[in-house]
Amino acid sequence: MAPGFTVIRRSGRIRAQVALLHSGQPSGLTSWTRRNGDLAVLMGSLYYKQDLMARIKSVPPVLYENDAELALAAYRDMGISALDLLEGDFALVIWDAKDRRLIGSRDPMGGYPLFWMNRPDRQLFSTEMSVLTAEQKSRHLNYEYIAEFLMALMPHDEEPTEGCAYAEILRVLPGTAVVMGVPGGEVARRKCFDWTSKIADPGSDVPEEIAEEYLPMLTAATRERIRGRTMAHLSGGIDSTSISLLARDLIRSGAGEYPLHTLSLVYEQLPLLSKEQLYIDAVLRGEGNICAHKVAADEVLFFDSFEDPPLYDEPYGGLWSIPISRCTLDAAVQERCLTLLTGLGADEVHVFQPYYLADLLRSRRLRETWRQVHIWAHTYNRDPWSILQQYGVEPITSAWRLPLFHRRNEKRLSRQTDATIPQWIRPGFARRNELRERTTANLQRRYRRCSQTALSLAIDLIEQRAGDTFRWSVGAPLGISIAHPFLDPRVLALGLGMQARIRPVPGRIKPVLAAAMEGTLPEIVLTRKTKVGFDEVYYLGLARNEPVLQKLIRQAPGDAWEMFDPDTLSSALEQAGLVGATPRNLQRLNITLSLISWLSTENEIPLSSRRSQSTNIADIAESPPA
């Protein structure tokens, strides 16, 4: 059962409840407070609290009992504009007794979910969708949402829309506040955060100079997320190693419970992944301030989660990859850790790829484009035309060339791209739900939002990170806060400025991060050019779980067959393990299987039976209007 809270306004009363863990106690991730008729309930954590407290002028600096109390104090002092200043991973609801309004807000990365419903006789916010479905006489799928889910350019934790998987239930979007109780009974939305306005210019295009500003910012983001006994995922790559060693130094200086714990998955039987032990051992050799844990992971394969999926409110496109995360979380539970740090999110702003080729093409600088293409092709021993196609032509033409790629008879999985509609989707469903138009809009948003293609792509990738299904559905019920310092909005804002400033150089993959961590990371980690992917784990897991996945297809509920042809989908699954189709080509297959798994679970275990036990924390009578 997921921890969280519910706030309902009905019949002149405001009632608030918090969910209980299996122990019968509220989660430490939920806090609440009341003051003079006002109420605040918060799921998650606020960061940079000293900065926020310094801006509260109405009262002298005080120690606030919890994060909900601090959020309410900021609101009472500055009004709704205070929500623009809150930083953290949180879902927050405030009842303003004076103005008689109910306000729900989330952080820019959507750390925790928040759903809402506005009816003439009641208004409701909840972190649990089951609370809202219980308010409905009947429950219906929202096919607008399902269509967006199927045509996503990458697996989402949630779709970038207010609509949810069920009709008539809405979500508070990340970085947004929803205000219920405005005059006339309307609902107001307030945009509290916008990435394009937050881009922080580093003032230089030299990685070493930017690193001097970046390192203190990443260190602060790591410090803010350390809570009690902390574990960091250490894979041997530059991202996770950077967070692990920054956390080591912070905890050694008193930021959390000493020592830092690390968890590394190690492989003995998989030829490529077994080489990662070399980098992990280089980090841990002679290290006296880390309590290191290693888990043999040869048998931990992708797609294992389809046999025993976690419960979550909406379809989750990353279901196939959960086994690795579950393994890491199990170690954190065993060591009684309160925080799990990851290196997730560095690629969005630290990888510099030659998308400036598209900008050169748009400006018709053809000779310079071709010269740059040859430089990249020579460095990576690739065909120049493939470089030009990937980084120059596709960002320009992917949207308006889409009709050419909408081929219903295309059966080769190796030809599936972001611009194709899989052959197993029924044509009628595709037409009714405008799948082609949705894909066009997604591609345009990815590549054409800004004048610089690389910056547009970076903003889109960040927005696709919104939500964190694993943090919410698996980590939170165990009382563990899963935190990603690289996804701190301050860090990302500077990262976007880096993307705008720095022209990629062949052979330098993450130049700013490497410069920032020089002298801290072992040389072998600092200078590595590539990171081994999980293709072995992917294909072996797909082969081992094919019988489970085929059974899932055969036994899918009727809702699925309004969307998919089972024979074509089954045939595609049989082909998936054959040579020729990359995990990227198979992305839409992964998403489809994840949707069917959710539909099956939704039918077998209705949302109404998933509701957490809860306890009342407030029952407030509304004061009459002045």
XYZ file of C-alpha atoms in Angstrom:
626
model
C 0.000 0.000 0.000
C 1.316 3.419 -0.931
C 1.726 6.032 1.806
C 0.388 9.501 1.189
C -2.570 11.683 2.038
C -6.070 12.803 1.065
C -7.750 16.168 1.642
C -11.511 16.493 0.988
C -13.715 19.595 1.149
C -17.355 18.556 1.539
C -20.462 19.790 3.376
C -18.666 22.784 4.858
C -15.834 20.756 6.341
C -12.206 20.077 5.437
C -11.108 16.554 6.269
C -7.542 15.304 5.911
C -6.250 11.756 6.203
C -2.791 10.224 5.963
C -2.189 6.662 4.865
C -0.638 4.146 7.225
C 2.175 1.735 6.556
C 1.883 -1.967 7.332
C 3.240 -1.122 10.787
C 0.115 0.943 11.414
C 2.119 4.166 11.633
C 2.185 7.117 9.199
C 5.161 7.244 6.887
C 8.065 9.495 7.807
C 7.760 10.846 4.264
C 4.435 12.537 5.130
C 4.163 15.657 7.301
C 1.282 17.966 8.255
C 0.472 21.019 10.316
C -2.462 23.265 11.333
C -2.378 26.939 12.224
C -5.349 29.248 12.922
C -7.682 27.189 10.762
C -5.174 26.736 7.927
C -3.864 23.284 7.042
C -0.893 21.935 5.078
C -0.117 18.311 4.228
C 3.087 17.376 2.384
C 4.405 14.130 0.940
C 8.157 14.022 0.342
C 10.822 16.556 1.294
C 11.684 20.221 0.867
C 15.268 21.190 0.055
C 17.273 24.407 0.521
C 15.153 25.254 3.552
C 17.530 27.918 4.823
C 17.082 29.863 1.599
C 13.302 29.666 1.953
C 13.290 30.609 5.636
C 15.398 33.677 4.875
C 12.591 34.961 2.646
C 9.850 34.632 5.271
C 9.593 38.151 6.693
C 6.484 38.046 8.874
C 8.083 36.053 11.686
C 11.650 35.899 13.003
C 13.751 32.883 11.914
C 12.522 29.800 13.713
C 13.025 26.080 13.601
C 10.039 24.565 11.852
C 8.817 21.240 13.132
C 8.464 19.691 9.686
C 8.364 20.500 5.974
C 4.590 21.021 5.894
C 4.896 23.666 8.613
C 7.613 25.479 6.646
C 5.559 25.382 3.443
C 2.512 26.783 5.268
C 4.583 29.517 6.909
C 5.902 30.579 3.497
C 2.376 30.602 2.077
C 0.951 32.630 4.964
C 3.753 35.166 4.531
C 3.893 35.493 0.730
C 0.617 34.081 -0.513
C 0.382 31.776 -3.479
C 3.611 33.178 -4.956
C 5.425 31.255 -2.196
C 4.717 28.057 -4.121
C 7.083 29.306 -6.837
C 9.899 29.220 -4.272
C 9.432 25.717 -2.871
C 12.204 23.306 -3.838
C 12.225 19.575 -3.236
C 10.540 16.314 -4.157
C 7.002 16.823 -2.909
C 3.240 16.854 -3.316
C 1.592 19.547 -1.197
C -1.984 20.550 -0.327
C -2.882 23.728 1.588
C -6.282 24.767 2.935
C -6.480 28.551 3.146
C -9.245 29.281 5.684
C -9.331 33.034 5.100
C -9.720 32.858 1.301
C -11.644 29.551 1.513
C -9.584 27.805 -1.127
C -7.895 24.442 -1.486
C -4.510 24.436 -3.253
C -2.500 21.481 -4.551
C 1.068 21.773 -5.840
C 3.955 19.577 -7.016
C 7.658 20.148 -7.536
C 8.999 20.631 -11.108
C 10.155 17.003 -11.407
C 6.897 15.573 -10.042
C 8.529 13.632 -7.232
C 5.195 12.397 -5.867
C 1.780 12.184 -7.572
C -1.207 14.347 -6.769
C -4.657 13.758 -8.272
C -7.720 15.968 -7.990
C -11.435 16.153 -8.611
C -13.756 19.168 -8.552
C -17.458 18.426 -8.152
C -20.334 20.763 -7.182
C -20.664 19.051 -3.806
C -17.031 18.198 -3.070
C -13.422 18.988 -3.883
C -10.683 16.462 -3.417
C -6.887 16.098 -3.613
C -5.141 12.783 -3.047
C -1.825 11.077 -3.707
C -3.807 7.847 -4.228
C -5.901 7.486 -7.370
C -8.038 4.816 -5.694
C -9.511 7.488 -3.410
C -10.832 9.371 -6.436
C -12.135 6.317 -8.288
C -14.094 5.442 -5.138
C -15.920 8.755 -5.585
C -17.129 7.715 -9.057
C -20.230 5.684 -9.812
C -18.362 3.883 -12.593
C -14.800 3.810 -13.870
C -13.790 4.195 -17.511
C -10.439 4.207 -19.239
C -9.269 7.496 -20.678
C -8.226 6.547 -24.217
C -6.680 9.972 -24.776
C -4.208 9.108 -22.041
C -3.672 5.567 -23.342
C -2.941 6.914 -26.831
C -0.340 9.328 -25.458
C 1.192 6.490 -23.468
C 1.515 4.243 -26.513
C 3.104 6.900 -28.728
C 5.568 8.256 -26.178
C 9.055 8.888 -27.546
C 10.491 7.256 -24.421
C 8.986 5.350 -21.479
C 7.233 7.840 -19.186
C 6.421 7.665 -15.519
C 3.439 9.848 -16.344
C 2.165 11.583 -19.449
C 2.579 15.376 -19.735
C -1.146 16.013 -19.528
C -3.694 16.708 -16.794
C -5.702 13.700 -17.920
C -5.090 10.376 -16.192
C -5.563 6.739 -17.092
C -9.166 6.993 -15.855
C -11.687 9.470 -17.209
C -12.770 12.444 -15.058
C -9.711 12.208 -12.802
C -7.036 14.869 -13.213
C -3.470 15.250 -12.025
C -1.631 18.297 -10.780
C 1.111 18.759 -13.346
C 4.736 19.029 -12.159
C 5.728 22.587 -11.329
C 2.065 23.641 -11.190
C -0.487 24.649 -8.563
C -4.216 23.916 -8.838
C -6.532 26.242 -6.884
C -10.074 25.131 -6.091
C -12.456 27.594 -4.455
C -11.942 30.641 -6.626
C -15.026 32.842 -7.148
C -17.622 31.236 -9.390
C -16.523 27.705 -8.570
C -13.891 27.654 -11.310
C -10.521 25.962 -10.994
C -7.393 28.072 -11.510
C -3.997 26.763 -12.561
C -0.764 28.518 -11.699
C 2.473 27.711 -13.499
C 5.087 27.777 -10.745
C 8.048 26.658 -12.839
C 9.070 26.769 -16.493
C 12.318 25.311 -17.800
C 12.800 27.772 -20.644
C 12.781 30.683 -18.177
C 15.117 28.930 -15.730
C 18.079 28.333 -18.052
C 21.181 29.538 -16.194
C 23.916 30.912 -18.450
C 27.294 29.682 -17.142
C 29.014 32.690 -18.718
C 31.574 30.524 -20.486
C 31.852 27.765 -23.060
C 34.991 26.281 -21.484
C 34.117 23.074 -19.569
C 36.845 23.575 -16.991
C 35.554 27.057 -16.153
C 31.934 25.905 -15.941
C 33.002 23.039 -13.666
C 34.087 25.532 -10.995
C 30.481 26.693 -10.716
C 28.907 23.306 -11.309
C 30.695 21.243 -8.632
C 29.486 23.279 -5.600
C 25.962 23.158 -7.020
C 25.994 19.354 -7.457
C 27.564 18.966 -3.997
C 24.787 21.051 -2.446
C 22.128 19.036 -4.293
C 23.630 15.828 -2.912
C 23.802 17.253 0.628
C 20.147 18.275 0.549
C 19.072 14.709 -0.250
C 21.019 12.875 2.434
C 18.705 11.767 5.239
C 19.833 9.434 8.005
C 21.515 6.212 6.959
C 22.184 6.555 3.242
C 22.999 4.152 0.436
C 24.275 5.133 -3.011
C 24.068 3.034 -6.142
C 27.647 2.554 -7.404
C 27.838 1.071 -10.904
C 31.350 2.156 -11.901
C 30.164 4.804 -14.351
C 31.108 8.447 -13.932
C 27.560 9.474 -12.911
C 26.929 7.088 -10.017
C 30.571 7.244 -8.894
C 30.423 11.038 -8.707
C 27.325 10.969 -6.481
C 28.767 8.164 -4.323
C 32.045 9.967 -3.626
C 30.396 13.335 -3.063
C 28.036 11.656 -0.577
C 30.996 9.895 1.067
C 32.729 13.204 1.717
C 29.549 14.918 2.919
C 28.671 12.119 5.331
C 32.247 12.006 6.593
C 31.859 15.694 7.475
C 28.597 15.072 9.358
C 25.813 15.414 6.761
C 24.308 11.999 7.552
C 24.820 8.794 9.478
C 28.374 7.518 9.037
C 29.436 5.663 6.950
C 27.984 5.839 3.453
C 26.713 2.497 2.184
C 27.070 1.634 -1.505
C 25.424 -1.083 -3.552
C 26.990 -2.508 -6.706
C 25.519 -5.157 -8.958
C 28.328 -7.417 -10.157
C 28.338 -9.925 -12.980
C 30.451 -13.053 -13.390
C 28.808 -14.787 -16.345
C 27.869 -11.921 -18.688
C 30.973 -11.095 -20.759
C 30.394 -7.360 -21.232
C 28.934 -6.418 -17.856
C 31.560 -8.451 -15.990
C 34.131 -5.840 -17.087
C 32.384 -3.232 -14.917
C 33.883 -4.819 -11.779
C 37.225 -3.302 -12.758
C 35.821 0.213 -12.327
C 33.894 -0.587 -9.147
C 36.991 -2.100 -7.536
C 39.041 0.952 -8.520
C 36.629 3.140 -6.546
C 36.494 0.897 -3.488
C 40.180 -0.088 -3.296
C 41.601 1.156 -0.007
C 38.393 3.072 0.737
C 37.806 3.308 4.494
C 34.774 5.590 4.545
C 32.366 3.413 2.567
C 30.533 0.298 3.655
C 30.368 -1.480 0.291
C 27.813 -4.125 -0.637
C 27.996 -6.237 -3.786
C 25.164 -8.332 -5.161
C 25.657 -11.071 -7.744
C 23.244 -10.044 -10.479
C 23.688 -12.537 -13.324
C 20.196 -13.880 -12.684
C 18.565 -10.462 -12.323
C 17.168 -9.933 -15.810
C 14.884 -7.413 -17.432
C 11.236 -8.457 -17.889
C 11.332 -10.622 -14.721
C 8.956 -8.058 -13.201
C 6.094 -9.059 -15.517
C 5.487 -12.170 -13.418
C 5.208 -10.147 -10.201
C 4.621 -6.472 -11.050
C 4.334 -3.865 -8.295
C 0.996 -2.137 -7.829
C 0.819 1.317 -9.359
C -2.017 3.614 -10.337
C -1.315 4.071 -14.053
C 0.525 2.216 -16.845
C 4.290 2.341 -16.369
C 6.411 2.162 -19.508
C 9.548 1.205 -17.593
C 8.067 -1.953 -16.054
C 10.479 -4.158 -17.995
C 13.517 -2.514 -16.309
C 12.290 -2.654 -12.697
C 14.251 -5.802 -11.631
C 17.551 -3.873 -11.451
C 15.989 -1.117 -9.325
C 14.249 -3.627 -7.082
C 17.543 -5.364 -6.413
C 19.138 -2.093 -5.331
C 16.189 -1.190 -3.113
C 16.216 -4.620 -1.446
C 19.789 -3.969 -0.320
C 18.798 -0.573 1.094
C 15.975 -2.204 3.067
C 18.282 -4.891 4.400
C 20.720 -2.270 5.676
C 17.862 -0.169 7.162
C 18.712 2.849 5.039
C 16.364 5.831 4.823
C 17.806 7.261 1.601
C 18.890 5.725 -1.697
C 20.955 8.027 -3.935
C 21.279 7.397 -7.668
C 23.189 8.872 -10.602
C 20.019 9.113 -12.678
C 19.593 12.242 -14.774
C 23.156 13.170 -15.701
C 22.805 12.182 -19.351
C 20.074 14.761 -19.974
C 22.496 17.695 -19.733
C 26.003 16.233 -19.591
C 26.086 14.291 -22.843
C 26.981 16.589 -25.736
C 25.983 15.168 -29.115
C 26.384 16.860 -32.508
C 22.814 18.093 -32.901
C 24.282 21.421 -33.960
C 24.477 19.736 -37.384
C 20.713 20.221 -37.660
C 21.145 23.911 -36.844
C 23.806 24.220 -39.536
C 21.505 22.558 -42.058
C 18.632 24.881 -41.178
C 20.875 27.870 -41.802
C 21.916 26.282 -45.150
C 25.596 26.120 -44.221
C 25.995 22.931 -46.197
C 29.760 22.970 -46.665
C 30.412 23.500 -42.947
C 27.843 20.798 -42.126
C 29.607 18.253 -44.306
C 33.015 19.184 -42.860
C 31.751 18.661 -39.305
C 30.086 15.376 -40.266
C 33.414 14.006 -41.493
C 35.153 14.979 -38.267
C 32.607 13.019 -36.205
C 32.557 10.081 -38.615
C 36.342 9.791 -38.511
C 36.455 9.926 -34.692
C 33.845 7.204 -34.201
C 34.623 5.159 -37.313
C 31.117 5.600 -38.695
C 29.691 6.216 -42.123
C 29.357 10.012 -42.629
C 25.850 9.602 -44.032
C 24.667 7.860 -40.855
C 25.997 10.772 -38.762
C 24.281 13.285 -41.020
C 21.021 11.332 -40.934
C 20.913 10.915 -37.137
C 21.989 14.360 -35.996
C 21.203 16.571 -38.973
C 18.369 15.290 -41.110
C 16.124 13.471 -38.624
C 15.664 16.395 -36.187
C 14.522 18.537 -39.115
C 12.379 16.083 -41.037
C 11.140 13.576 -38.436
C 7.824 15.362 -37.919
C 6.849 16.407 -41.420
C 8.040 13.116 -42.953
C 5.840 11.089 -40.623
C 3.152 10.108 -43.193
C 5.866 8.323 -45.187
C 6.617 6.155 -42.191
C 3.028 5.269 -41.328
C 3.141 1.896 -43.034
C 0.683 -0.688 -41.795
C 2.487 -3.512 -43.598
C 5.883 -2.821 -42.014
C 6.534 -6.031 -40.069
C 10.263 -5.718 -39.444
C 10.885 -4.663 -35.869
C 14.284 -3.349 -36.924
C 12.447 -0.611 -38.851
C 10.406 0.594 -35.892
C 11.330 4.177 -34.952
C 9.915 7.125 -33.022
C 7.967 8.010 -36.167
C 6.275 4.660 -36.773
C 3.017 3.236 -35.492
C 3.497 -0.442 -34.578
C 1.749 -2.909 -36.858
C -0.022 -4.597 -33.921
C -2.066 -1.469 -33.148
C -5.456 -1.737 -34.811
C -5.930 0.853 -37.614
C -9.319 1.915 -36.263
C -7.885 2.659 -32.825
C -4.991 4.554 -34.419
C -7.358 6.722 -36.470
C -9.861 7.397 -33.690
C -7.150 8.451 -31.296
C -5.014 10.326 -33.832
C -1.822 8.402 -33.123
C -0.053 9.832 -36.151
C -0.867 13.408 -35.151
C 0.241 12.755 -31.581
C 3.590 11.441 -32.745
C 4.042 14.452 -35.008
C 3.376 16.813 -32.092
C 5.775 14.884 -29.833
C 8.585 15.059 -32.390
C 8.043 18.751 -33.028
C 8.115 19.456 -29.313
C 11.323 17.449 -28.941
C 13.328 19.108 -31.710
C 11.699 22.460 -32.488
C 10.879 24.087 -29.148
C 14.077 26.181 -29.202
C 16.246 27.595 -31.964
C 19.043 25.269 -30.799
C 18.211 21.621 -31.428
C 20.415 20.325 -28.595
C 18.769 22.652 -26.071
C 15.283 21.726 -27.257
C 16.122 18.030 -26.902
C 17.570 18.527 -23.403
C 14.453 20.340 -22.166
C 12.232 17.629 -23.631
C 14.267 14.841 -22.006
C 14.066 16.589 -18.640
C 10.306 16.964 -18.916
C 10.003 13.279 -19.820
C 11.622 12.486 -16.466
C 8.655 13.972 -14.607
C 7.160 11.579 -12.088
C 8.879 8.680 -10.384
C 6.730 5.567 -10.313
C 9.387 3.426 -8.648
C 10.029 5.993 -5.902
C 6.317 6.202 -5.180
C 5.056 2.656 -5.638
C 8.037 0.656 -4.337
C 10.344 2.914 -2.314
C 7.828 5.016 -0.373
C 5.849 2.077 1.133
C 9.159 0.921 2.620
C 9.852 4.360 4.085
C 12.826 4.906 1.760
C 13.405 8.188 -0.044
C 14.877 7.587 -3.508
C 16.754 10.727 -4.552
C 18.477 11.882 -7.743
C 20.885 14.821 -7.197
C 21.493 15.250 -10.935
C 17.758 15.997 -11.320
C 17.868 18.911 -8.901
C 16.292 21.851 -10.808
C 19.196 24.130 -9.869
C 21.644 21.625 -11.315
C 19.509 21.076 -14.413
C 19.094 24.813 -15.019
C 22.869 25.230 -15.188
C 23.049 22.074 -17.294
C 20.670 23.618 -19.835
C 22.916 26.660 -19.937
C 25.814 24.330 -20.686
C 23.880 22.771 -23.555
C 23.224 26.228 -24.986
C 26.859 27.293 -24.673
C 29.097 24.312 -25.429
C 29.640 22.941 -28.908
C 30.289 19.192 -28.685
C 33.807 17.935 -29.359
C 34.295 14.359 -30.625
C 35.742 12.125 -27.939
C 34.614 14.290 -24.981
C 31.387 12.745 -23.752
C 30.773 14.516 -20.413
C 33.445 17.213 -20.286
C 31.984 19.399 -17.510
C 31.341 16.529 -15.113
C 34.788 15.066 -15.819
C 36.416 18.439 -15.117
C 34.367 18.914 -11.939
C 35.300 15.502 -10.543
C 38.979 15.552 -11.493
C 41.028 14.680 -8.428
C 38.101 12.905 -6.775
C 37.298 10.079 -9.166
C 39.852 7.362 -9.935
C 41.603 8.079 -13.229
C 40.289 4.883 -14.781
C 36.695 6.043 -14.170
C 37.363 9.659 -15.055
C 38.824 8.882 -18.460
C 36.564 6.059 -19.605
C 34.949 6.805 -22.946
C 31.966 4.468 -22.883
C 29.699 2.726 -20.399
C 28.585 -0.834 -21.048
C 24.836 -0.968 -21.574
C 22.392 -3.592 -20.396
C 21.701 -5.202 -23.753
C 22.791 -8.588 -22.408
C 20.360 -8.311 -19.509
C 17.658 -7.110 -21.893
C 17.862 -9.908 -24.477
C 18.434 -12.694 -21.956
C 15.479 -11.436 -19.931
C 13.306 -11.220 -23.031
C 14.174 -14.819 -23.968
C 13.662 -16.180 -20.454
C 10.341 -14.401 -19.984
C 8.871 -14.928 -23.448
C 6.496 -17.684 -22.191
C 5.257 -15.344 -19.438
C 4.799 -12.504 -21.936
C 3.011 -14.732 -24.460
C 0.657 -15.880 -21.717
C 0.083 -12.244 -20.785
C -0.955 -11.535 -24.377
C -3.249 -14.563 -24.609
C -5.000 -13.757 -21.338
C -5.221 -9.995 -21.808
C -8.573 -8.401 -20.883
C -11.005 -7.276 -23.551
C -9.917 -3.637 -23.296
C -6.571 -4.621 -24.817
C -8.098 -6.122 -27.948
C -9.873 -2.897 -28.786
C -6.350 -1.543 -29.306
C -4.169 -4.458 -30.430
C -4.280 -7.457 -32.719
C -3.135 -10.374 -30.517
C -1.699 -12.539 -33.314
C 0.402 -9.713 -34.727
C 1.611 -8.736 -31.246
C 2.463 -12.339 -30.411
C 4.397 -12.686 -33.665
C 6.304 -9.468 -32.954
C 7.290 -10.804 -29.536
C 8.645 -13.969 -31.156
C 10.775 -11.854 -33.501
C 12.022 -9.517 -30.780
C 14.847 -11.746 -29.599
C 16.257 -12.256 -33.084
C 19.314 -10.409 -34.302
C 18.561 -7.120 -36.017
C 16.195 -5.264 -33.678
C 17.837 -3.096 -31.021
C 16.249 -2.273 -27.654
C 15.517 1.136 -29.180
C 13.567 -0.532 -32.029
C 11.668 -2.565 -29.434
C 10.669 0.392 -27.272
C 7.055 0.467 -28.483
C 6.813 -3.295 -27.883
C 8.004 -2.771 -24.302
C 5.435 -0.020 -23.783
C 2.623 -2.142 -25.225
C 3.462 -5.097 -22.979
C 3.607 -2.764 -19.976
C 0.141 -1.436 -20.801
C -1.314 -4.941 -21.103
C 0.257 -5.897 -17.777
C -1.381 -2.878 -16.127
C -4.757 -3.628 -17.730
C -4.541 -7.222 -16.492
C -3.614 -6.168 -12.962
C -6.299 -3.492 -12.984
C -8.888 -6.166 -13.778
C -7.540 -8.692 -11.287
C -6.905 -6.270 -8.412
C -9.345 -3.347 -8.637
C -8.151 0.014 -7.389
C -10.789 -0.004 -4.671
C -9.026 -2.921 -2.976
C -5.642 -1.178 -3.041
C -6.553 1.731 -0.801
C -4.252 2.191 2.138
C -5.520 2.188 5.674
C -5.550 5.745 6.918
C -6.001 7.910 9.967
C -7.675 11.306 10.311
C -5.355 14.229 11.028
C -7.801 17.126 10.603
C -11.533 17.832 10.553
C -12.037 21.565 10.168
C -15.325 23.408 9.903
C -15.266 26.150 7.296
C -15.893 29.595 8.690
C -18.815 31.383 6.998
C -17.951 33.903 4.282
C -17.165 37.377 5.574
